[in-house]
Amino acid sequence: MSTVNKQPAMFQMLGGLGRWCLQSIEKFGDAAVLSAISLAHLFKRPWQGKHFMLQMYALGVGSLIIMAITGAFTGMVLALQGYYTLAKFGSESLLGSGVALSILRELGPVLGALMFVGRAGSSITAEIGIMRVTEQLDALQMMAINPHARVILPRIIATTLALPLLVSLFDVIGLAASYVVGVELLGVNAGAFTGEMVAKVIPMDLYAGWLKALVFGFLVGVICTYMGYRAEPTTEGVAQATTQAVVVSSVSILILDYVLSSIFL
Amino acid sequence: MIRTEHLTRKFGHITALDDVNLRIKPHETTVIMGGSGSGKTTLLRLLASLECPTSGNIYFGDESLVGIKQKRLYELRAKMGMVFQYSALLNSLSVFENVAFPLREHTDLDDVIIQTMVTMKLEQVGLRGFEDMMPSQLSGGMAKRVAFARAIAMDPEVVFFDEPTSGLDPISAGVISNMISDLTKKAKMTSIVVTHDVHAGLEIADHVILLWQGEVIIEGTSDMIRNSDDARVVQFIEGRPDGPIPFSRSETAFVDDLMHKPGTVRMSS
Amino acid sequence: MQSYRKVEVIVGIFVLVGVLSMSWMAIKLGQIGGMGTSGYTLSATFDDAGGLRVGADVMMAGVSIGRLSSIALNDDSEAVIHMEIQNDVHLSTDAIAAVRTKGIIGERYVRMSQGADDAVLASGDEIEETESAINIEDLISKYIFQGKE
């Protein structure tokens, strides 16, 4: 258009904001509908057990190594930082409980989920997006295979179930690594370290961590499958969708983490 | 075999197809031609029920495909096959598994029989011995042949071809064209081909439908098309850049845009 | 398909490792199902349970014998706590429960002192003798005012 827009900048900005909100709500609804339709196939034949297995393998087993590495280094750095802070007050013996509570309640589920988004979530969006571009989704339709049941459902279920398992592994490795740094390297009393750890952790901490992981896993599955499925069927479309899937998932995880934490504490 | 009534499809304000009435006869090769943006791919997707029309109806046999139950549609799809423009092979599966895919999904045949059937289909497209290759290792022509083999794996009654020869070298394109007309004759299939390749299209067609801006401008046998006097048909077949189908897609007058007077609609000549 | 078998096995191992991690944490850290089932419950009422929280240690002679399972306010505005005590520890009916602090700035715990009575507390019983948390501020102000008098 060659007309010069005479609207004041303020109105344009407000209009843009309004439009953005409406689009976001529309997308949110669309994603909810898409995943609801897909999840409905959970109760319908044919079962997608084999495809769920394959997704567990690709998404769950595939993320093991990155989870182990992030878990180990998170535990190590927590022990190191915690030690120097606590040493100022002469309460190094609290190191075990401090590390354990931070990992179990927050860092395990949140960092684990963020790494999972980068490793598994992006690959989900990219894969489904490419299936869209190369008409594989249409090809499935033409071969009387429902893409909701075959492509979306197994991925959502796999992310939902895999993330709590991965986060638990993250937790255990993180705790072990913090023990190594705290006790073996920095010389905190082994008994104080583990004793404090055991004494301060209550079952609710564990439940909260697992529930977070479960919710985040589901969220990653829903967002990333939606982004891929609704990707613009071009190369840039898929690239954009992948970036967006990672950004939206990560931000949602952080926001939802605050909400869940405020409920559980 | 397939019939459309007042078929209309709009994308927002753009009308991709406008009141199309067609009758596709069984055991024939119907070729839908038209320039890009003429609505031919949309028409094919509507016929295959991959999209829903804005208004109008499509009949497969006697059944309406509009508002059909998904379960019934999937049953009908057993009688349909489709070769996509970019082959659309499932890239996690080998050539063998791609061709075997519909058989494994929809039949209870055991492995030996599936093996035999896949070998037969691959032989038909001249790719026996390539079973273990992955789609990423195939050239465009080979991928299209595998897609062809997959489309006919269930011995469908109707096969849809979306631009079967685009992006292929002349020899591969010729091979594909031959396979389409051969199979239509031998296997009593109904083929519906969408293409902008005038030469190949007219060669294999029993019936040609020419689309322009979402409307059918002519239909008939290849000879009828070749001998048509309609200026738009002649322009399309001879591939002339300008004529009744204008070179410029702009809808406003150039002079007006230069003078910053937007919104003046150009007079049709 | 041979490769699919392999996938199944590896996924199986993955799930197993995950579940093992979960149960290790549950048993070792959360002590879910561990001490909870093998212990019995006692309650006690304090005027001031200041600083106690669920999960705090219950100790006798410096040895952990259980943990705090709930803490709530009763109708008389007193704090009622419930404790899970290990089955092999027997407390006499006149045992004393006191809220104490580990070190000066350490956390609060419940210190139990054995009584002289032969009768033993059973699950659900209430400990009669309690000592509330020592409030350092109160102590200091008391000391100051005593000094002035």
XYZ file of C-alpha atoms in Angstrom:
683
model
C 0.000 0.000 0.000
C 1.273 3.369 -0.842
C -0.960 5.276 1.555
C 0.829 6.825 4.479
C -0.780 5.627 7.679
C -1.919 8.714 9.538
C -2.853 6.979 12.789
C -0.911 8.159 15.821
C 1.906 5.863 16.831
C 0.173 5.163 20.126
C -2.901 3.727 18.454
C -0.789 1.664 16.116
C 1.070 0.169 19.026
C -2.121 -0.572 20.925
C -3.648 -2.058 17.812
C -0.587 -4.214 17.346
C -0.760 -5.380 20.938
C -4.451 -6.191 20.605
C -3.889 -8.077 17.395
C -1.032 -10.006 18.969
C -3.200 -10.963 21.953
C -6.057 -12.096 19.744
C -3.708 -14.158 17.603
C -2.138 -15.717 20.676
C -5.529 -16.654 22.089
C -6.562 -18.055 18.742
C -3.386 -20.139 18.544
C -3.816 -21.297 22.122
C -7.318 -22.497 21.333
C -6.175 -24.131 18.134
C -3.394 -25.981 19.962
C -5.795 -27.100 22.679
C -8.249 -28.427 20.098
C -5.525 -30.173 18.117
C -4.108 -31.948 21.161
C -7.578 -32.787 22.471
C -8.487 -34.403 19.160
C -5.208 -36.279 19.193
C -5.552 -37.375 22.811
C -9.048 -38.680 22.094
C -7.355 -41.316 19.943
C -5.794 -42.673 23.104
C -9.050 -44.527 23.660
C -9.582 -45.598 20.072
C -8.224 -48.417 18.034
C -5.793 -49.007 16.448
C -3.364 -48.675 19.346
C -0.236 -46.727 18.600
C 1.961 -48.718 20.985
C 4.727 -49.281 18.506
C 4.887 -45.616 17.549
C 4.887 -44.611 21.173
C 7.862 -46.954 21.685
C 9.710 -45.404 18.769
C 9.087 -41.916 20.160
C 10.183 -42.971 23.645
C 13.366 -44.181 22.017
C 13.928 -41.057 19.931
C 12.874 -38.495 22.535
C 13.531 -40.218 25.865
C 16.605 -42.348 25.271
C 17.906 -39.711 22.874
C 17.910 -37.093 25.643
C 19.642 -39.299 28.234
C 23.176 -38.116 27.665
C 22.381 -34.417 27.644
C 20.340 -34.900 30.829
C 23.185 -36.735 32.529
C 25.692 -34.039 31.596
C 23.510 -31.097 32.648
C 22.501 -32.944 35.811
C 26.103 -33.631 36.774
C 27.333 -30.103 36.184
C 24.325 -28.514 37.862
C 24.990 -30.574 40.976
C 28.689 -29.770 40.874
C 28.297 -26.024 40.489
C 25.599 -25.904 43.160
C 27.898 -27.654 45.603
C 30.751 -25.300 44.751
C 28.727 -22.074 44.969
C 26.751 -23.257 47.960
C 29.914 -24.199 49.803
C 31.531 -20.789 49.441
C 28.355 -18.980 50.449
C 27.624 -21.241 53.424
C 31.265 -21.248 54.543
C 30.920 -17.505 55.215
C 28.391 -18.342 57.921
C 30.184 -21.477 59.030
C 27.208 -23.616 58.077
C 28.828 -25.900 55.497
C 26.900 -28.749 57.044
C 23.735 -27.346 55.462
C 25.236 -27.874 51.990
C 23.596 -31.272 51.459
C 20.093 -30.048 52.171
C 20.547 -26.840 50.210
C 21.733 -28.668 47.116
C 19.113 -31.401 47.414
C 16.203 -29.009 47.819
C 17.286 -26.768 44.935
C 17.753 -29.710 42.616
C 14.654 -31.662 43.548
C 12.258 -28.749 43.680
C 13.475 -26.404 40.973
C 16.577 -27.097 38.970
C 15.823 -30.713 38.111
C 12.390 -30.130 36.612
C 13.122 -26.704 35.116
C 16.632 -27.174 33.726
C 15.738 -30.711 32.689
C 12.654 -29.494 30.866
C 14.563 -26.680 29.178
C 17.234 -29.088 27.945
C 14.470 -31.428 26.847
C 12.891 -28.627 24.817
C 16.196 -27.999 23.085
C 16.934 -31.631 22.403
C 13.561 -33.309 21.876
C 11.042 -30.484 21.459
C 12.846 -28.813 18.594
C 13.269 -32.134 16.829
C 9.536 -32.833 17.159
C 8.612 -29.521 15.558
C 11.217 -29.827 12.835
C 10.232 -33.408 12.031
C 6.495 -32.747 11.835
C 7.132 -29.506 9.955
C 9.192 -31.358 7.380
C 6.487 -33.991 7.121
C 4.097 -31.135 6.364
C 6.401 -29.555 3.749
C 7.105 -32.833 1.985
C 3.400 -33.726 2.065
C 4.056 -36.791 4.207
C 1.137 -35.826 6.437
C -1.128 -35.734 3.393
C 0.369 -39.009 2.213
C -0.586 -40.584 5.536
C -4.106 -39.227 5.112
C -4.285 -40.736 1.642
C -3.168 -44.083 3.021
C -6.004 -43.860 5.545
C -3.690 -43.237 8.485
C -4.838 -40.538 10.857
C -1.922 -38.149 11.493
C -3.432 -37.067 14.820
C -3.320 -40.617 16.091
C -0.113 -41.632 14.359
C 2.058 -38.543 14.516
C 0.829 -36.254 17.309
C -0.526 -38.595 19.972
C 2.554 -40.832 20.437
C 4.776 -37.768 20.729
C 2.656 -36.064 23.380
C 2.428 -39.264 25.412
C 6.145 -39.934 25.015
C 7.197 -36.454 26.176
C 4.768 -36.588 29.103
C 6.092 -39.916 30.344
C 9.739 -39.501 29.386
C 10.355 -36.175 31.114
C 9.625 -37.351 34.700
C 11.964 -40.297 34.127
C 14.648 -38.060 32.669
C 14.252 -35.515 35.460
C 14.583 -38.236 38.088
C 17.802 -39.299 36.459
C 18.901 -35.656 36.330
C 18.158 -35.408 40.086
C 20.042 -38.549 41.053
C 23.078 -37.688 38.951
C 22.993 -34.104 40.199
C 22.906 -35.241 43.835
C 25.713 -37.724 43.268
C 27.824 -35.064 41.553
C 27.197 -32.572 44.370
C 28.285 -35.240 46.856
C 31.517 -35.769 44.964
C 32.309 -32.045 44.861
C 31.010 -31.233 48.337
C 32.431 -34.177 50.257
C 35.374 -35.472 48.256
C 36.695 -32.177 46.904
C 35.667 -29.505 49.420
C 35.802 -31.726 52.459
C 32.327 -31.304 53.928
C 31.627 -33.998 56.487
C 30.059 -36.919 54.625
C 27.650 -37.699 57.428
C 26.505 -34.097 57.738
C 26.061 -33.852 53.991
C 23.887 -36.927 53.537
C 22.231 -36.585 56.936
C 21.101 -33.041 56.224
C 20.002 -34.099 52.766
C 17.824 -36.897 54.111
C 16.519 -34.851 57.017
C 15.373 -31.844 55.044
C 13.774 -33.511 52.042
C 10.141 -34.333 52.617
C 7.968 -36.449 50.298
C 6.174 -33.322 49.100
C 9.432 -32.052 47.576
C 9.680 -35.192 45.497
C 6.013 -35.169 44.479
C 6.225 -31.514 43.492
C 9.306 -32.185 41.353
C 7.732 -35.134 39.610
C 4.453 -33.376 39.032
C 6.299 -30.419 37.531
C 8.190 -32.743 35.216
C 4.954 -34.428 34.167
C 3.244 -31.102 33.446
C 6.274 -29.709 31.602
C 6.557 -32.881 29.528
C 2.939 -32.621 28.478
C 3.361 -28.934 27.730
C 6.425 -29.527 25.554
C 4.591 -32.273 23.684
C 1.517 -30.145 23.020
C 3.391 -26.991 22.000
C 5.993 -28.666 19.825
C 3.610 -30.960 17.957
C 1.240 -28.041 17.393
C 3.986 -25.783 16.063
C 5.160 -28.456 13.661
C 1.693 -29.444 12.536
C 0.639 -25.886 11.850
C 3.991 -24.802 10.395
C 3.889 -22.785 7.211
C 4.703 -25.428 4.579
C 7.931 -23.811 3.440
C 11.537 -24.149 4.514
C 11.463 -20.833 6.377
C 8.123 -21.793 7.840
C 9.614 -24.863 9.473
C 12.682 -22.975 10.674
C 10.469 -20.296 12.165
C 8.135 -22.832 13.750
C 11.082 -24.628 15.356
C 12.465 -21.421 16.831
C 9.024 -20.446 18.037
C 8.375 -23.857 19.541
C 11.570 -23.611 21.600
C 10.872 -20.041 22.709
C 7.211 -20.587 23.554
C 7.909 -23.880 25.360
C 10.761 -22.423 27.402
C 8.843 -19.327 28.440
C 5.745 -21.361 29.283
C 7.853 -23.703 31.402
C 9.316 -20.825 33.391
C 5.935 -19.152 33.906
C 4.206 -22.382 34.826
C 7.075 -23.253 37.159
C 6.372 -20.143 39.180
C 2.664 -20.945 39.293
C 3.245 -24.538 40.376
C 5.880 -23.540 42.936
C 3.533 -21.010 44.486
C 0.869 -23.700 44.779
C 3.161 -26.262 46.367
C 5.188 -24.183 48.790
C -16.406 -42.328 -11.027
C -15.927 -38.896 -9.474
C -18.292 -36.003 -9.975
C -18.275 -32.434 -8.713
C -21.192 -30.052 -8.459
C -20.736 -26.302 -8.185
C -17.443 -26.870 -6.443
C -16.103 -23.654 -4.931
C -13.092 -23.148 -2.697
C -12.077 -19.830 -1.245
C -8.996 -18.935 0.761
C -9.958 -15.759 2.568
C -10.930 -13.350 -0.169
C -9.229 -15.309 -2.919
C -11.374 -17.686 -4.899
C -9.208 -20.625 -5.893
C -11.996 -22.577 -7.544
C -15.253 -21.154 -8.774
C -18.290 -23.300 -9.541
C -16.514 -26.267 -11.091
C -18.671 -29.051 -12.482
C -16.760 -32.120 -13.558
C -17.370 -35.714 -14.393
C -14.395 -38.045 -14.275
C -14.995 -41.271 -16.134
C -13.632 -44.579 -14.905
C -10.689 -46.349 -16.542
C -9.500 -43.167 -18.191
C -6.642 -40.799 -17.685
C -7.999 -37.365 -16.885
C -5.455 -34.583 -17.038
C -6.129 -31.298 -15.258
C -3.950 -28.544 -16.688
C -3.487 -24.905 -15.981
C -0.889 -22.329 -15.080
C 0.326 -21.876 -11.547
C -2.347 -20.338 -9.396
C -5.104 -21.635 -11.641
C -6.477 -23.801 -8.842
C -5.500 -27.171 -10.246
C -3.703 -28.432 -7.157
C -6.602 -27.228 -5.010
C -8.981 -29.140 -7.271
C -6.924 -32.319 -6.912
C -6.796 -31.980 -3.130
C -10.551 -31.499 -3.071
C -11.129 -34.545 -5.250
C -8.910 -36.591 -2.928
C -10.816 -35.105 0.017
C -7.643 -33.719 1.588
C -9.470 -30.408 1.853
C -13.090 -29.416 2.205
C -14.840 -27.210 -0.358
C -16.303 -23.845 0.643
C -19.474 -24.836 -1.149
C -20.584 -27.403 -3.676
C -20.260 -31.138 -3.569
C -17.982 -33.994 -4.613
C -19.206 -37.495 -5.245
C -17.011 -40.564 -5.205
C -19.148 -43.157 -6.920
C -22.514 -42.324 -5.403
C -21.221 -41.092 -2.085
C -20.760 -37.472 -1.197
C -17.308 -36.729 0.174
C -18.498 -33.531 1.824
C -19.300 -34.075 5.473
C -18.407 -37.758 5.195
C -17.538 -39.611 8.409
C -13.819 -40.043 8.793
C -14.163 -43.782 9.222
C -16.029 -44.135 5.931
C -13.580 -41.813 4.191
C -10.716 -44.014 5.328
C -12.529 -47.037 3.970
C -12.918 -45.293 0.627
C -9.256 -44.333 0.681
C -8.412 -47.991 0.292
C -9.642 -47.445 -3.258
C -7.520 -44.347 -3.745
C -3.820 -43.827 -4.234
C -1.884 -40.629 -4.592
C 1.518 -39.694 -5.971
C 2.569 -36.382 -4.464
C 4.574 -33.646 -6.103
C 7.567 -34.232 -3.829
C 6.920 -37.975 -3.583
C 6.166 -37.711 0.168
C 7.963 -40.935 1.029
C 8.165 -41.549 4.753
C 11.812 -40.736 5.250
C 12.341 -42.935 8.270
C 11.497 -46.051 6.257
C 13.387 -47.855 3.512
C 12.074 -48.151 -0.032
C 10.733 -51.601 0.775
C 8.960 -50.463 3.917
C 7.508 -47.448 2.143
C 5.891 -49.610 -0.514
C 4.877 -52.187 2.069
C 3.457 -49.499 4.365
C -0.182 -49.507 3.163
C -0.171 -53.313 3.054
C 1.153 -53.620 6.592
C -1.270 -51.010 7.873
C -4.441 -52.231 6.242
C -4.040 -55.937 5.635
C -3.151 -58.936 7.750
C -1.014 -60.505 5.046
C 2.054 -62.246 6.305
C 5.568 -61.139 5.521
C 6.163 -63.557 2.664
C 3.140 -62.347 0.724
C 3.937 -58.709 1.408
C 7.481 -59.357 0.210
C 6.147 -60.824 -3.031
C 3.694 -57.983 -3.578
C 6.285 -55.292 -2.918
C 8.714 -56.983 -5.282
C 6.013 -57.049 -7.963
C 5.172 -53.376 -7.519
C 8.823 -52.380 -7.560
C 9.338 -54.448 -10.705
C 6.448 -52.557 -12.308
C 8.233 -49.272 -11.700
C 11.629 -50.724 -12.600
C 13.209 -50.435 -9.165
C 13.519 -54.045 -8.074
C 16.784 -54.416 -6.173
C 16.585 -50.993 -4.525
C 14.533 -52.224 -1.555
C 17.074 -51.350 1.112
C 17.804 -47.794 0.046
C 16.513 -44.921 2.134
C 14.422 -42.141 0.532
C 17.228 -39.619 1.109
C 19.524 -41.687 -1.119
C 17.134 -41.639 -4.072
C 17.135 -39.234 -7.012
C 13.935 -37.285 -7.692
C 12.905 -39.628 -10.491
C 13.511 -42.752 -8.428
C 11.659 -41.320 -5.436
C 8.705 -40.607 -7.678
C 8.747 -44.172 -8.946
C 8.769 -45.489 -5.396
C 5.874 -43.169 -4.590
C 4.141 -44.598 -7.631
C 4.719 -48.139 -6.432
C 3.380 -47.200 -3.008
C 0.284 -45.572 -4.507
C -0.594 -48.721 -6.441
C 0.353 -51.129 -3.660
C -3.265 -51.650 -2.642
C -4.426 -51.899 -6.291
C -6.587 -48.796 -6.017
C -9.384 -47.845 -8.388
C -8.366 -44.208 -8.558
C -4.870 -42.793 -8.476
C -4.210 -39.069 -8.132
C -0.991 -37.626 -9.526
C 0.148 -34.180 -8.403
C 2.649 -32.813 -10.930
C 4.113 -36.263 -11.625
C 6.719 -34.977 -14.071
C 7.749 -31.653 -12.554
C 11.333 -31.412 -11.455
C 12.357 -34.510 -13.405
C 14.708 -34.802 -16.338
C 13.009 -35.458 -19.717
C 13.788 -39.182 -19.639
C 12.462 -39.739 -16.114
C 9.436 -37.606 -16.968
C 8.802 -39.747 -20.034
C 9.129 -42.926 -17.985
C 6.593 -41.680 -15.457
C 4.173 -40.575 -18.180
C 4.413 -43.986 -19.804
C 3.825 -45.754 -16.525
C 0.684 -43.708 -15.908
C -0.902 -44.470 -19.266
C 0.263 -48.107 -19.190
C -1.185 -48.787 -15.786
C -4.428 -47.038 -16.559
C -4.910 -49.310 -19.542
C -3.636 -52.575 -18.089
C -4.892 -52.367 -14.536
C -8.167 -50.617 -15.421
C -7.281 -47.799 -13.102
C -8.736 -44.312 -13.171
C -5.919 -41.772 -13.210
C -6.327 -38.121 -12.410
C -3.233 -36.129 -13.250
C -2.555 -32.515 -12.395
C 0.221 -30.993 -14.435
C 1.407 -27.858 -16.151
C 3.498 -29.945 -18.531
C 1.447 -29.433 -21.696
C 3.359 -31.914 -23.811
C 3.254 -34.833 -21.359
C -0.288 -33.974 -20.308
C -1.762 -34.044 -23.789
C 0.229 -37.180 -24.590
C -1.292 -39.378 -21.898
C -4.735 -37.808 -21.524
C -7.990 -39.419 -22.527
C -9.713 -36.357 -21.212
C -8.265 -32.915 -20.587
C -9.588 -30.218 -18.299
C -8.038 -26.785 -18.643
C -8.339 -24.437 -15.680
C -7.789 -20.719 -15.620
C -8.316 -18.573 -12.546
C -10.387 -21.219 -10.839
C -12.706 -21.886 -13.752
C -12.802 -24.619 -16.351
C -12.243 -22.934 -19.706
C -12.311 -26.046 -21.858
C -12.537 -29.786 -21.513
C -12.367 -32.591 -24.026
C -9.945 -34.962 -25.701
C -6.344 -33.987 -26.383
C -7.152 -33.325 -30.035
C -10.004 -31.023 -29.106
C -7.621 -29.037 -26.971
C -4.933 -28.917 -29.636
C -7.422 -27.728 -32.263
C -9.190 -25.250 -30.030
C -9.629 -21.684 -31.259
C -9.988 -20.222 -27.792
C -7.237 -17.648 -27.504
C -6.539 -18.556 -23.841
C -6.171 -22.248 -24.726
C -3.879 -21.500 -27.624
C -1.771 -19.204 -25.485
C -1.424 -21.838 -22.767
C -0.555 -24.650 -25.133
C 1.954 -22.619 -27.063
C 3.342 -21.110 -23.899
C 3.247 -17.508 -25.034
C 4.111 -15.041 -22.271
C 1.365 -12.527 -22.979
C -2.112 -12.702 -24.449
C -5.574 -13.037 -22.954
C -3.898 -14.485 -19.893
C -2.018 -11.293 -19.028
C 1.648 -11.148 -18.189
C 1.043 -8.680 -15.379
C -0.822 -9.941 -12.312
C -1.251 -6.446 -10.904
C -4.808 -5.304 -10.504
C -4.258 -1.577 -10.447
C -3.109 0.608 -13.274
C 0.638 1.171 -13.373
C 0.207 4.905 -14.079
C -2.055 5.314 -11.049
C 0.417 3.632 -8.758
C 3.181 5.854 -10.062
C 1.015 8.893 -9.453
C 0.240 7.654 -5.914
C -3.438 7.249 -6.610
C -4.050 3.848 -5.114
C -7.125 1.739 -5.440
C -7.999 2.518 -9.046
C -8.944 -0.750 -10.644
C -7.564 -1.292 -14.094
C -10.094 -1.519 -16.906
C -10.254 -4.930 -18.449
C -9.261 -4.741 -22.088
C 11.704 -56.595 12.626
C 14.986 -57.068 14.417
C 15.716 -53.376 14.966
C 12.326 -52.756 16.551
C 13.050 -55.450 19.153
C 16.221 -53.578 19.990
C 14.258 -50.342 20.376
C 11.861 -52.056 22.756
C 14.681 -53.414 24.879
C 16.480 -50.078 25.074
C 13.265 -48.233 25.941
C 12.663 -50.889 28.588
C 16.087 -50.236 30.097
C 15.462 -46.486 29.944
C 12.167 -46.783 31.807
C 13.764 -49.098 34.348
C 16.622 -46.676 35.014
C 14.137 -43.824 35.380
C 11.899 -45.752 37.759
C 14.934 -46.877 39.778
C 16.039 -43.253 40.134
C 12.571 -42.336 41.294
C 12.338 -45.115 43.831
C 15.865 -44.490 45.099
C 14.936 -40.889 45.825
C 11.600 -41.902 47.284
C 13.135 -44.397 49.696
C 16.426 -42.728 50.554
C 15.442 -39.067 50.557
C 11.711 -38.778 50.895
C 11.512 -41.881 53.076
C 8.170 -42.509 51.466
C 6.825 -45.836 52.605
C 9.980 -46.489 54.587
C 9.652 -45.066 58.076
C 6.039 -44.090 57.597
C 4.677 -47.590 57.712
C 6.972 -48.973 60.373
C 6.334 -46.204 62.880
C 3.592 -45.220 65.300
C 2.039 -41.818 65.839
C 2.189 -39.666 68.953
C 0.792 -36.217 69.435
C 1.880 -33.381 71.664
C 0.587 -29.877 72.413
C 2.867 -26.861 72.750
C 2.183 -23.277 73.720
C 4.778 -22.261 71.181
C 6.129 -24.565 68.478
C 8.088 -21.697 66.929
C 10.229 -22.793 63.982
C 9.202 -26.422 63.781
C 8.256 -27.628 60.334
C 6.918 -30.859 58.868
C 9.763 -33.317 58.426
C 11.761 -32.031 61.376
C 13.691 -34.599 63.398
C 12.471 -36.151 66.605
C 15.567 -37.008 68.662
C 16.324 -38.704 71.915
C 19.783 -38.486 73.422
C 20.931 -37.018 70.117
C 19.685 -39.998 68.120
C 16.976 -39.551 65.509
C 13.957 -41.675 66.436
C 11.343 -40.247 64.084
C 10.068 -37.166 62.352
C 7.324 -34.608 62.499
C 4.366 -35.565 60.304
C 1.963 -32.672 60.886
C 1.656 -29.421 62.716
C -1.573 -27.490 63.302
C -3.353 -25.095 65.604
C -6.012 -26.405 68.011
C -9.108 -24.594 69.357
C -7.207 -23.208 72.341
C -4.671 -21.498 70.084
C -2.002 -24.029 70.944
C 0.181 -25.908 68.520
C -0.607 -29.597 68.109
C 2.044 -31.718 66.449
C 1.988 -35.312 65.309
C 5.153 -37.361 65.222
C 6.034 -40.646 63.557
C 8.158 -42.640 65.994
C 10.079 -45.751 65.027
C 8.442 -48.960 66.252
C 11.502 -50.193 68.162
C 11.581 -47.075 70.348
C 9.358 -47.218 73.422
C 8.514 -44.061 75.303
C 7.173 -44.038 78.826
C 3.896 -42.203 79.527
C 5.650 -39.413 81.371
C 8.202 -38.711 78.622
C 8.898 -35.030 77.941
C 8.773 -33.456 74.471
C 10.670 -30.214 74.011
C 11.261 -27.917 71.064
C 14.989 -27.289 70.767
C 17.449 -25.846 68.313
C 20.431 -27.587 66.718
C 23.307 -25.220 67.415
C 22.623 -21.512 67.713
C 21.210 -20.739 64.268
C 20.398 -24.326 63.340
C 16.963 -25.724 62.699
C 14.357 -26.669 65.267
C 13.733 -30.256 66.317
C 11.729 -32.114 68.930
C 13.810 -33.460 71.796
C 12.295 -36.356 73.686
C 13.406 -37.251 77.182
C 12.555 -40.645 78.625
C 10.434 -40.662 81.788
C 10.439 -42.964 84.798
C 7.041 -44.604 84.370
C 6.898 -48.280 83.359
C 3.806 -47.820 81.189
C 4.614 -47.251 77.533
C 2.921 -44.852 75.078
C 0.969 -46.521 72.263
C 0.060 -45.202 68.851
C -2.351 -42.259 68.993
C -1.451 -41.316 72.577
C -0.646 -37.799 73.597
C 2.502 -36.719 75.403
C 1.436 -34.756 78.461
C 4.659 -33.040 79.417
C 5.917 -30.514 76.913
C 8.386 -27.669 76.882
C 7.814 -24.956 74.338
C 10.421 -23.427 72.116
C 12.841 -21.179 73.878
C 12.460 -17.729 72.473
C 15.814 -15.999 72.587
C 14.240 -12.543 72.377
C 12.058 -13.298 75.382
C 15.040 -14.577 77.293
C 17.103 -11.524 76.559
C 14.354 -9.062 77.421
C 13.624 -10.961 80.609
C 17.314 -10.751 81.561
C 17.435 -7.024 80.871
C 14.334 -6.251 82.905
C 15.470 -8.455 85.784
C 18.738 -6.545 85.821
C 16.888 -3.257 86.262
C 14.830 -4.374 89.203
